């Protein structure tokens, strides 16, 4: 028997389109005047991009979402961009109010939509610890008590009396997270704050997060990172275009999320509306998994070679473009990253690509991946210049280990790769 | 793809789970809903945030003059220069009357009082715009920001006020005839009314600027204009009769007038009904401001 600490009941949030864009009285008057004459809004951009659920001029970022969270549960929230994840966070954090519906909360709630909120660059680290702590809802006495711990965690002790604008970005983030990590609310709402800092620090943050969870506190965790979701949460809800479509164990939810959308068996295609406008001039078309005969498949055999191809077009020439593929295990562990111009001769051949239609195809050898479920990600960028497009969870696929080395035993093999290695056995 | 049948099964499992052995608390600590009572300013939350208010005050005070050569001396330079310029232009060149008081003290008393009001309203009216980054990421009682502005401006006022007392002493020693009197005791009331006026108008403007940015400029400019409709520069008695109603309708007039009379004596006019008028005006402004602020606070992140 567990107590409910959060109960969201039919929560909806509408954003009015068009009206948001105008910021001056004269613009509003123009709109009214146009409306009065029955003309369309003169200030609405042509082809203005609209995500999600649109009715007339209203965008429903969330529509009748209901869920409950029990004391001590760690609940993940996942969904594609525009699915309403951040809106639900904002409502829970009281940054904005729902259009209809209620969220009832029992206990002290704190939200971390960002680390370092309210840091003032001119103030010293010490002053900022107090300020940031107070903004996040800590009492002065509480900060006094935890000050040494925070300082210790942040690893910036030497610079604590230096204005934070002199800090490196790593130090800044460490200090900011240290304050946040020492909040002790009964309910913690966390956005993807972990996507900052170096790997070492991220590991530390994740450790701290699971400590929090183990202390029996309730955590709501929103992330794009499936591996942190799987590691930290037991249950996850999936949002799609403002609706709650699934609540299940995290493994199931992640699998659902990864196979939803436009990913049909072995192929992921992108529609115009899914491509962010800033991807220009790069247009992703499709990502496909091909077996050794070139057929699009969802499952490949571990003992056979397979290929992955990314189809895309460029509406303008691009310099330094590289198409990257990621393979992650369904548990979220990274297996590899590879780029189409990794090879030195390719790198020189393709210093720039003219506008046109392309396919970058990567061939993977036989006896490479272990059996299991994997996630393919794709990325298009020019190194140190710009990232045009990225979809880390574009396509999920299976590898069958049938006939792989060692498959005479039915026990599962751990690890992501399953190479055919040469063993020698000598009797001495 | 998940088959619809599977989805329904999941849904059923979900509903079954929510019915099994969970217990709703008798009373929820907090309910987040679409509407809330317009007059519920949640002053209790504000009181709980007093540590935060204190830290905001400290931040404002400490950070404003960081990386400046003169630092907090600016608190003195501003009123001093304004006073000198007023004395020179209005006193020496235009030869405007000052009710028989030393020109320097006459202008300085007006400037010091006025600048408290002007700072309060000016800074408060930027509340939502300058803090939109902060407000968008974390909740705390939003009123903490304008309230901290009133307090940090009060510190600036205190510094300037002491400076003013110093000049008073100097002029007294030089033989000027000054008549400080018991009205001095009203100073806290005057400050409270000014703070209230600044807060009220400030948060009204600040709430409206979330939609109409134009208003910011109007305020910056308007506050300067309104100063000319107070006795900061010209004593009431010297205003042409047919314009006197304008100056009397200005709720800041009694404040400036009483402050000056209390410390310097002289020919200023002082009466309680005028003060009551200012007080009433302040009350109305604060209430209207509070209601609008409360309304905007809930959803302003969607419009900024």
XYZ file of C-alpha atoms in Angstrom:
732
model
C 0.000 0.000 0.000
C 1.605 3.223 -1.038
C 0.589 6.807 -0.701
C -0.079 8.922 -3.731
C 2.072 12.008 -3.833
C 1.174 13.345 -7.256
C -2.134 13.089 -8.980
C -2.554 14.766 -12.338
C -6.152 14.881 -13.430
C -7.068 15.690 -17.016
C -4.339 18.240 -17.372
C -4.502 20.198 -20.621
C -2.463 23.096 -21.817
C -3.302 25.212 -24.809
C -1.100 27.763 -26.470
C -2.666 30.332 -28.690
C -0.843 30.656 -31.940
C -0.171 33.902 -33.691
C -1.004 36.040 -30.731
C 2.184 34.984 -29.080
C 4.262 36.435 -31.842
C 3.105 40.015 -31.479
C 4.806 42.056 -28.860
C 3.667 45.567 -29.402
C 0.401 47.355 -29.047
C 0.511 48.487 -32.666
C 0.904 44.905 -33.910
C -2.082 43.851 -31.866
C -4.110 46.706 -33.289
C -3.158 45.618 -36.802
C -4.328 42.099 -36.038
C -7.620 43.325 -34.622
C -8.157 45.560 -37.604
C -7.485 42.680 -39.987
C -9.821 40.440 -38.032
C -12.537 43.070 -38.033
C -12.416 43.166 -41.819
C -12.410 39.393 -41.995
C -8.850 39.194 -43.285
C -6.233 36.753 -42.053
C -3.693 37.769 -39.475
C -1.198 39.889 -41.436
C 1.676 39.112 -39.093
C 1.466 35.346 -39.140
C 4.436 33.986 -40.995
C 3.670 32.040 -44.104
C 4.023 28.323 -43.574
C 4.632 28.851 -39.892
C 5.619 25.548 -38.464
C 3.170 23.878 -36.206
C 3.807 20.830 -34.081
C 1.351 18.585 -32.392
C -2.299 18.981 -32.000
C -3.660 22.039 -33.719
C -7.243 23.208 -33.662
C -7.849 26.534 -35.303
C -5.396 28.888 -33.672
C -4.894 26.783 -30.597
C -2.103 24.340 -30.055
C -2.781 21.708 -27.432
C 0.610 20.977 -25.961
C -1.062 18.631 -23.503
C -4.481 17.145 -23.747
C -6.222 15.492 -20.820
C -3.195 13.870 -19.358
C -3.840 11.960 -16.156
C -1.435 9.963 -14.086
C -0.548 9.299 -10.509
C 2.744 8.791 -8.790
C 3.193 6.921 -5.542
C 5.605 7.805 -2.808
C 9.094 6.561 -3.605
C 8.466 5.857 -7.261
C 10.924 7.028 -9.873
C 8.915 7.779 -12.946
C 10.408 8.533 -16.336
C 8.739 10.718 -18.943
C 9.719 10.299 -22.572
C 8.423 11.522 -25.886
C 9.637 13.118 -29.069
C 10.153 16.839 -29.419
C 6.876 18.668 -29.053
C 5.183 15.751 -27.313
C 4.540 17.870 -24.220
C 7.350 16.767 -21.938
C 8.554 20.222 -21.080
C 5.029 21.515 -20.736
C 4.238 18.943 -18.111
C 7.434 19.825 -16.289
C 6.564 23.487 -16.381
C 3.158 22.812 -14.932
C 4.536 20.609 -12.182
C 7.129 23.252 -11.374
C 4.431 25.938 -11.282
C 6.210 27.951 -13.920
C 3.024 28.060 -15.913
C -0.559 27.126 -15.123
C -2.573 24.456 -16.922
C -5.447 25.571 -19.158
C -7.681 23.014 -17.514
C -7.324 20.137 -15.111
C -5.503 19.887 -11.822
C -2.301 18.538 -10.429
C -2.442 17.669 -6.770
C 0.751 17.358 -4.860
C 1.551 16.036 -1.431
C 4.852 17.083 0.059
C 7.604 19.498 -0.754
C 8.353 19.590 -4.455
C 11.424 20.995 -6.141
C 12.140 21.104 -9.797
C 15.349 21.241 -11.699
C 14.681 22.375 -15.207
C 18.164 23.759 -15.479
C 21.196 23.923 -13.240
C 22.511 27.271 -12.139
C 19.206 29.099 -12.436
C 19.692 32.598 -11.132
C 23.472 32.429 -10.899
C 24.797 35.954 -11.049
C 28.101 36.210 -12.914
C 29.439 39.001 -10.708
C 28.837 37.216 -7.441
C 31.329 34.785 -5.967
C 30.813 31.052 -5.837
C 29.905 31.301 -2.178
C 27.321 34.022 -2.739
C 25.850 32.103 -5.635
C 25.461 28.944 -3.584
C 23.249 30.870 -1.195
C 21.348 32.690 -3.900
C 20.755 29.635 -6.051
C 19.849 27.535 -3.034
C 17.272 30.083 -1.958
C 15.828 30.301 -5.451
C 15.434 26.545 -5.460
C 13.582 26.800 -2.185
C 16.158 26.144 0.517
C 16.207 28.057 3.755
C 19.319 29.912 4.751
C 19.937 27.704 7.738
C 19.625 24.647 5.533
C 22.263 25.965 3.159
C 24.536 26.843 6.088
C 24.264 23.271 7.254
C 25.009 21.743 3.886
C 27.543 24.285 2.724
C 30.626 22.126 3.286
C 29.034 19.160 1.600
C 28.089 21.264 -1.409
C 31.567 22.689 -1.621
C 33.064 19.252 -1.427
C 30.812 17.871 -4.124
C 31.492 20.777 -6.476
C 35.294 20.418 -6.387
C 35.770 24.179 -6.759
C 36.844 24.886 -3.189
C 39.858 26.984 -4.182
C 37.774 29.359 -6.232
C 34.837 29.718 -3.917
C 35.481 33.433 -3.372
C 36.016 34.202 -7.054
C 33.162 35.620 -9.149
C 31.627 32.792 -11.139
C 32.130 34.611 -14.419
C 35.795 33.671 -14.088
C 34.928 29.999 -13.829
C 35.407 27.559 -16.650
C 32.127 26.198 -17.908
C 32.894 22.871 -16.278
C 33.409 24.451 -12.871
C 30.275 26.501 -13.296
C 28.157 23.468 -14.031
C 29.726 21.486 -11.202
C 28.975 24.196 -8.685
C 25.459 24.595 -10.013
C 24.748 20.902 -9.880
C 26.260 20.623 -6.423
C 23.669 23.049 -5.094
C 20.853 21.289 -6.880
C 22.004 17.885 -5.715
C 21.722 18.934 -2.115
C 18.139 19.970 -2.311
C 16.174 17.569 -0.220
C 12.615 17.746 -1.391
C 10.160 14.911 -1.007
C 9.440 15.098 -4.726
C 12.075 15.984 -7.267
C 11.252 16.895 -10.857
C 14.278 16.721 -13.121
C 14.769 17.694 -16.719
C 17.718 16.612 -18.784
C 20.142 18.567 -16.673
C 22.483 15.667 -16.896
C 23.295 16.380 -20.487
C 25.988 18.775 -19.352
C 29.526 18.486 -18.161
C 32.116 15.872 -18.923
C 31.551 12.127 -18.772
C 33.112 11.850 -15.330
C 30.794 14.484 -13.935
C 27.752 13.008 -15.633
C 28.507 9.719 -13.954
C 28.671 11.481 -10.619
C 25.349 13.186 -11.262
C 23.668 9.933 -12.200
C 25.070 8.396 -9.040
C 23.603 11.198 -6.994
C 20.266 10.791 -8.732
C 20.044 7.110 -7.930
C 20.999 7.882 -4.314
C 18.046 10.213 -4.178
C 15.816 7.526 -5.587
C 17.076 4.975 -3.104
C 16.308 7.218 -0.187
C 12.660 6.624 -0.929
C 11.988 10.008 -2.411
C 9.788 10.451 -5.419
C 11.455 11.476 -8.657
C 10.025 12.497 -12.009
C 12.683 12.332 -14.635
C 12.345 13.653 -18.161
C 14.961 12.653 -20.659
C 15.860 11.912 -24.207
C 18.549 9.624 -23.009
C 17.104 6.140 -22.970
C 20.011 4.704 -21.071
C 19.532 7.044 -18.118
C 15.816 6.346 -18.219
C 16.471 2.629 -18.065
C 19.070 2.973 -15.379
C 17.168 5.307 -13.108
C 13.505 4.616 -13.482
C 11.256 1.654 -12.922
C 8.236 2.999 -14.720
C 7.951 5.385 -17.621
C 5.173 7.219 -19.348
C 5.277 7.967 -23.045
C 3.808 11.183 -24.405
C 2.850 11.605 -28.012
C 1.510 14.897 -29.376
C 0.209 15.938 -26.009
C -1.435 12.643 -25.135
C -0.290 10.080 -22.677
C -0.141 6.946 -24.791
C 1.513 4.454 -22.532
C 2.549 3.852 -18.988
C 4.561 0.740 -18.473
C 7.764 -0.617 -17.055
C 10.646 1.433 -18.387
C 11.975 -1.324 -20.615
C 8.609 -1.683 -22.318
C 8.087 2.045 -22.587
C 11.495 2.620 -24.117
C 10.895 -0.143 -26.600
C 7.516 1.300 -27.495
C 8.994 4.743 -27.919
C 11.790 3.498 -30.111
C 9.547 1.522 -32.384
C 6.838 4.175 -32.620
C 6.821 7.006 -35.073
C 7.740 6.452 -38.656
C 10.096 3.608 -38.068
C 8.602 0.718 -39.944
C 10.366 -2.577 -40.085
C 13.937 -1.669 -40.910
C 13.275 1.775 -42.295
C 12.806 5.220 -40.817
C 11.613 8.031 -43.049
C 11.261 11.685 -42.207
C 8.339 13.853 -43.141
C 8.770 17.544 -43.792
C 7.025 18.454 -40.535
C 9.445 16.399 -38.460
C 12.534 18.154 -39.716
C 13.519 21.156 -37.665
C 13.827 24.302 -39.795
C 17.413 24.851 -38.686
C 18.476 21.614 -40.419
C 18.608 23.573 -43.669
C 20.257 22.843 -46.159
C 20.287 19.228 -44.971
C 17.144 17.148 -45.576
C 17.058 13.682 -44.101
C 15.000 11.302 -46.220
C 15.451 7.826 -44.809
C 17.589 5.531 -42.736
C 17.516 1.856 -43.660
C 18.866 -1.393 -42.408
C 19.808 -3.795 -45.224
C 20.739 -7.438 -45.089
C 23.572 -8.880 -47.201
C 21.357 -9.082 -50.265
C 20.337 -5.431 -49.975
C 16.804 -6.049 -48.758
C 15.332 -3.775 -46.078
C 14.958 -5.871 -42.942
C 14.257 -5.426 -39.277
C 16.379 -8.319 -38.092
C 19.854 -9.153 -39.293
C 21.904 -12.215 -38.498
C 24.982 -11.871 -36.410
C 26.905 -14.204 -38.722
C 26.137 -12.256 -41.880
C 27.284 -8.813 -42.976
C 24.685 -6.047 -43.091
C 24.553 -2.402 -44.137
C 22.975 0.772 -42.942
C 22.211 3.525 -45.387
C 21.274 7.129 -44.811
C 19.485 8.831 -47.672
C 19.400 12.618 -47.701
C 19.472 15.609 -49.961
C 21.290 18.905 -49.799
C 19.607 22.031 -51.063
C 22.921 23.897 -51.037
C 26.560 22.862 -51.164
C 28.085 22.012 -47.779
C 31.682 22.019 -46.680
C 32.973 19.471 -44.222
C 29.696 17.568 -44.018
C 29.935 14.191 -42.347
C 27.153 11.713 -41.825
C 27.450 9.835 -38.562
C 25.855 6.616 -37.418
C 25.504 5.578 -33.817
C 24.696 2.144 -32.582
C 23.476 1.871 -29.023
C 22.166 -1.164 -27.255
C 18.514 -1.032 -26.258
C 19.725 -0.653 -22.686
C 21.340 2.555 -23.803
C 25.010 1.584 -23.792
C 26.953 3.032 -26.668
C 28.380 0.488 -29.021
C 29.987 2.606 -31.674
C 30.058 5.836 -33.616
C 31.186 6.018 -37.210
C 31.303 8.703 -39.904
C 31.121 8.342 -43.648
C 34.377 10.237 -44.167
C 36.373 8.572 -41.388
C 38.654 7.119 -44.015
C 41.467 9.542 -44.887
C 41.003 9.246 -48.631
C 37.220 9.764 -48.359
C 37.890 12.707 -46.111
C 39.924 14.358 -48.853
C 37.581 13.380 -51.623
C 34.523 14.827 -49.874
C 35.808 18.099 -48.385
C 32.631 19.574 -49.764
C 29.470 18.203 -51.319
C 27.403 19.993 -53.904
C 23.637 20.237 -53.695
C 21.903 17.034 -54.656
C 20.580 13.702 -53.567
C 22.882 11.321 -51.670
C 23.082 7.969 -50.005
C 25.808 7.223 -47.471
C 26.010 3.493 -46.915
C 28.024 1.752 -44.252
C 28.826 -1.916 -44.414
C 29.202 -3.851 -41.190
C 31.113 -7.107 -41.227
C 29.828 -10.508 -40.263
C 30.461 -11.749 -36.725
C 30.286 -8.314 -35.297
C 27.243 -7.533 -33.133
C 25.952 -9.818 -30.447
C 22.340 -10.927 -30.601
C 19.875 -8.444 -29.108
C 18.076 -5.221 -29.760
C 19.917 -2.129 -30.937
C 19.130 1.444 -31.731
C 20.501 3.298 -34.692
C 21.053 7.008 -34.544
C 22.013 9.356 -37.334
C 23.704 12.699 -37.338
C 24.762 15.214 -39.965
C 27.310 17.820 -39.026
C 30.324 19.805 -40.087
C 32.986 19.327 -37.443
C 33.246 22.332 -35.142
C 31.010 24.348 -37.431
C 27.468 23.169 -37.073
C 25.243 20.226 -36.451
C 22.503 20.185 -39.055
C 20.466 17.244 -37.933
C 20.477 14.589 -35.302
C 18.143 11.786 -34.361
C 19.656 9.558 -31.748
C 16.816 7.093 -31.791
C 15.963 6.869 -35.436
C 15.553 3.144 -35.856
C 15.493 0.039 -33.695
C 16.587 -3.326 -35.035
C 17.306 -6.839 -33.898
C 20.331 -9.005 -34.326
C 19.797 -12.727 -34.242
C 22.685 -14.691 -32.815
C 21.610 -17.858 -34.556
C 24.710 -19.767 -35.526
C 27.068 -17.292 -33.879
C 30.171 -18.623 -32.170
C 29.123 -20.328 -28.974
C 25.485 -20.722 -29.901
C 25.715 -24.399 -29.155
C 24.955 -23.280 -25.635
C 21.614 -21.628 -25.187
C 22.785 -19.272 -22.440
C 22.740 -15.582 -23.408
C 26.090 -13.908 -23.973
C 26.652 -10.545 -22.402
C 28.306 -7.714 -24.262
C 27.468 -5.886 -27.435
C 29.879 -7.550 -29.805
C 30.240 -11.184 -30.690
C 33.299 -11.588 -32.872
C 34.566 -14.888 -34.130
C 37.906 -15.039 -32.405
C 40.739 -17.381 -32.906
C 41.455 -19.578 -29.940
C 44.329 -21.936 -29.568
C 44.360 -24.712 -27.130
C 47.672 -26.287 -26.282
C 48.340 -29.191 -24.093
C 51.595 -28.908 -22.229
C 4.443 -0.688 -34.261
C 2.245 -1.524 -31.338
C -1.032 -3.080 -32.277
C -4.156 -1.309 -31.001
C -5.161 -4.455 -29.155
C -1.966 -4.366 -27.214
C -2.486 -0.708 -26.435
C -5.889 -1.433 -24.954
C -4.456 -4.204 -22.850
C -1.815 -1.830 -21.551
C -4.458 0.698 -20.771
C -6.456 -1.841 -18.830
C -3.389 -2.940 -16.936
C -2.709 0.691 -16.172
C -6.181 1.307 -14.863
C -6.097 -1.851 -12.812
C -2.892 -0.703 -11.249
C -4.217 2.646 -10.292
C -7.149 1.049 -8.531
C -5.163 -1.439 -6.580
C -4.013 -0.430 -3.131
C -3.145 3.233 -3.525
C -4.328 5.631 -1.035
C -5.079 9.222 -1.624
C -4.097 11.572 1.125
C -6.969 13.204 2.900
C -5.753 16.606 2.078
C -3.359 17.604 -0.668
C -0.622 20.072 0.173
C -0.927 21.879 -3.098
C -3.300 21.935 -6.008
C -2.106 23.380 -9.291
C -5.079 24.446 -11.342
C -5.965 26.788 -14.166
C -7.563 29.567 -12.145
C -6.974 30.920 -8.754
C -8.513 33.476 -6.545
C -7.553 36.906 -7.813
C -7.131 38.327 -4.369
C -5.073 35.448 -3.076
C -1.618 36.955 -3.222
C -0.180 34.041 -1.273
C 1.508 36.327 1.157
C 2.340 33.342 3.297
C 4.520 31.946 0.514
C 6.125 35.336 0.303
C 6.864 35.273 4.005
C 8.436 31.841 3.651
C 10.605 33.257 0.894
C 12.073 35.956 3.123
C 15.542 34.418 2.927
C 15.297 34.645 -0.823
C 14.174 38.275 -0.650
C 17.133 39.053 1.555
C 19.504 37.380 -0.906
C 17.972 39.244 -3.834
C 18.513 42.509 -1.984
C 22.083 41.529 -1.319
C 22.614 40.505 -4.932
C 21.230 43.790 -6.244
C 23.262 45.784 -3.821
C 26.513 43.915 -4.324
C 26.368 43.421 -8.066
C 25.257 46.840 -9.269
C 28.544 48.594 -8.793
C 30.898 45.661 -9.301
C 33.629 46.556 -11.744
C 33.077 50.262 -11.334
C 35.800 52.571 -10.070
C 33.697 54.618 -7.716
C 31.524 51.737 -6.518
C 28.844 52.674 -4.001
C 29.942 56.317 -4.256
C 27.568 56.444 -7.195
C 24.734 56.426 -4.703
C 25.962 59.867 -3.616
C 27.077 61.210 -6.968
C 23.688 60.807 -8.619
C 21.650 63.000 -6.229
C 24.546 65.395 -5.798
C 24.931 66.093 -9.501
C 21.189 66.335 -10.027
C 20.950 68.814 -7.170
C 23.838 70.883 -8.455
C 22.317 71.033 -11.930
C 18.876 71.937 -10.596
C 20.409 74.612 -8.384
C 22.348 76.027 -11.274
C 19.616 75.944 -13.938
C 16.421 76.503 -11.998
C 17.855 78.462 -9.114
C 20.580 80.605 -10.625
C 19.591 80.966 -14.265
C 15.802 80.693 -14.234
C 15.696 82.162 -10.706
C 12.686 80.096 -9.676
C 11.536 80.729 -6.107
C 12.239 78.159 -3.391
C 9.911 79.373 -0.622
C 12.771 81.140 1.035
C 14.771 77.976 1.644
C 18.399 77.507 0.622
C 18.182 76.475 -3.011
C 20.590 73.585 -2.636
C 18.657 71.981 0.212
C 15.337 72.676 -1.458
C 16.309 70.778 -4.600
C 18.192 68.079 -2.777
C 15.269 67.217 -0.503
C 13.030 66.894 -3.552
C 15.559 64.873 -5.521
C 16.293 62.390 -2.750
C 12.625 61.656 -2.161
C 11.766 61.532 -5.815
C 14.595 59.233 -6.716
C 13.333 56.599 -4.278
C 9.962 56.595 -5.975
C 11.476 56.689 -9.461
C 13.832 53.788 -8.731
C 11.053 51.689 -7.246
C 8.723 52.148 -10.161
C 11.445 51.928 -12.787
C 12.973 48.703 -11.550
C 9.707 47.068 -10.560
C 8.246 47.655 -13.976
C 11.001 45.508 -15.475
C 10.302 42.576 -13.172
C 8.974 40.142 -15.727
C 11.229 41.139 -18.582
C 14.543 41.040 -16.747
C 13.680 37.891 -14.869
C 11.999 35.930 -17.622
C 14.893 33.488 -17.762
C 14.625 32.839 -14.062
C 10.840 32.747 -13.937
C 10.774 30.286 -16.799
C 12.826 27.744 -14.966
C 11.821 27.738 -11.366
C 8.940 28.702 -9.160
C 9.234 30.973 -6.198
C 6.757 33.627 -5.116
C 7.128 36.118 -7.943
C 6.354 39.022 -5.636
C 9.722 38.358 -3.993
C 11.364 40.232 -6.855
C 9.463 43.540 -6.630
C 9.554 43.414 -2.846
C 13.310 42.944 -2.871
C 13.563 45.918 -5.220
C 11.681 48.098 -2.736
C 14.084 47.068 -0.012
C 17.288 47.481 -1.969
C 16.102 50.891 -3.160
C 15.410 51.726 0.460
C 19.056 51.095 1.267
C 20.068 53.474 -1.497
C 17.591 55.976 -0.122
C 19.037 55.628 3.372
C 22.518 56.402 2.085
C 21.307 59.444 0.190
C 19.190 60.534 3.125
C 22.161 60.523 5.479
C 24.074 62.480 2.869
C 21.221 64.981 2.817
C 21.286 65.276 6.616
C 24.993 66.016 6.324
C 24.306 68.906 3.993
C 21.553 70.105 6.296
C 24.012 70.214 9.144
C 26.500 72.064 7.001
C 23.938 74.685 5.958
C 22.744 75.084 9.543
C 26.302 75.765 10.632
C 26.630 78.287 7.845
C 23.731 80.156 9.407
C 20.794 79.140 7.236
C 17.510 79.215 9.097
C 15.990 75.732 9.052
C 12.991 74.521 11.003
C 12.965 70.781 11.320
C 9.799 69.767 13.153
C 7.719 66.853 14.436
C 6.513 66.010 10.955
C 9.842 64.217 10.643
C 8.180 61.350 12.444
C 5.995 60.889 9.369
C 9.021 59.897 7.253
C 8.378 56.134 7.525
C 4.773 56.704 6.467
C 5.952 58.736 3.500
C 8.377 56.016 2.525
C 5.693 53.398 2.836
C 3.338 55.323 0.597
C 6.081 55.868 -1.971
C 7.054 52.205 -1.864
C 3.402 51.282 -2.306
C 2.944 53.656 -5.218
C 6.143 52.429 -6.842
C 5.166 48.825 -6.288
C 1.582 49.254 -7.432
C 2.340 51.105 -10.629
C 5.494 49.105 -11.197
C 3.746 45.761 -11.137
C 0.856 47.038 -13.225
C 3.289 48.146 -15.904
C 5.411 45.053 -15.466
C 2.378 42.816 -15.939
C 1.321 44.686 -19.039
C 4.818 44.694 -20.532
C 4.676 40.919 -20.804
C 2.349 41.651 -23.680
C 3.198 45.163 -24.737
C 6.856 46.050 -24.575
C 6.068 49.656 -25.520
C 5.033 50.430 -21.991
C 8.571 50.202 -20.671
C 9.595 53.247 -22.637
C 6.487 55.073 -21.635
C 7.345 54.515 -17.989
C 10.953 55.590 -18.226
C 9.881 58.743 -19.948
C 6.625 59.236 -18.053
C 8.241 59.171 -14.624
C 10.510 62.028 -15.657
C 7.559 64.023 -16.908
C 5.498 63.429 -13.800
C 8.320 64.851 -11.721
C 7.570 68.247 -13.211
C 4.031 67.916 -11.885
C 5.329 67.689 -8.314
C 6.940 70.353 -6.167
C 10.385 68.779 -6.630
C 11.461 71.802 -8.651
C 8.749 74.370 -8.234
C 6.948 75.002 -4.911
C 3.167 74.669 -5.155
C 2.695 78.303 -4.344
C 4.578 79.320 -7.480
C 2.434 77.240 -9.836
C -0.040 79.248 -11.881
C -3.468 78.959 -10.238
C -5.202 77.277 -13.143
C -2.653 74.460 -13.293
C -2.562 73.849 -9.578
C -5.179 71.088 -9.784
C -2.752 69.016 -11.838
C -0.094 69.180 -9.211
C -2.587 68.569 -6.434
C -3.988 65.527 -8.213
C -0.530 63.992 -8.249
C -0.270 61.597 -5.305
C 3.450 62.294 -5.012
C 2.867 65.990 -4.314
C 1.955 65.668 -0.635
C 4.888 63.321 -0.086
C 7.486 65.695 -1.477
C 5.853 68.632 0.226
C 5.615 67.033 3.663
C 9.124 65.637 3.511
C 10.540 69.031 2.691
C 8.470 70.795 5.283
C 9.378 68.274 7.970
C 13.101 68.689 7.558
C 13.464 72.245 6.345
C 10.332 74.004 7.569
C 9.558 77.129 5.616
C 6.543 77.868 3.539
C 5.562 74.365 2.461
C 1.937 73.359 2.793
C 1.162 70.391 4.939
C -2.147 68.814 5.715
C -3.394 65.384 6.588
C -6.230 65.109 4.046
C -3.643 65.422 1.279
C -1.643 62.640 2.843
C -4.781 60.533 3.178
C -5.414 61.120 -0.514
C -1.949 59.794 -1.379
C -2.482 56.868 0.917
C -5.793 55.989 -0.714
C -4.264 56.325 -4.141
C -1.451 54.004 -3.112
C -3.909 51.452 -1.743
C -5.876 51.373 -4.976
C -2.704 51.058 -7.046
C -1.414 48.196 -4.914
C -4.697 46.308 -5.064
C -5.108 46.698 -8.811
C -1.449 45.861 -9.307
C -1.728 42.799 -7.115
C -4.716 41.466 -8.992
C -3.185 42.003 -12.422
C 0.149 40.620 -11.294
C -1.549 37.560 -9.903
C -3.309 36.953 -13.164
C -0.296 37.441 -15.344
C 2.024 35.477 -13.100
C 0.224 32.208 -13.804
C 0.701 32.212 -17.550
C 3.149 34.914 -18.459
C 5.754 32.379 -19.545
C 3.518 31.601 -22.498
C 3.567 35.144 -23.801
C 7.046 36.390 -23.066
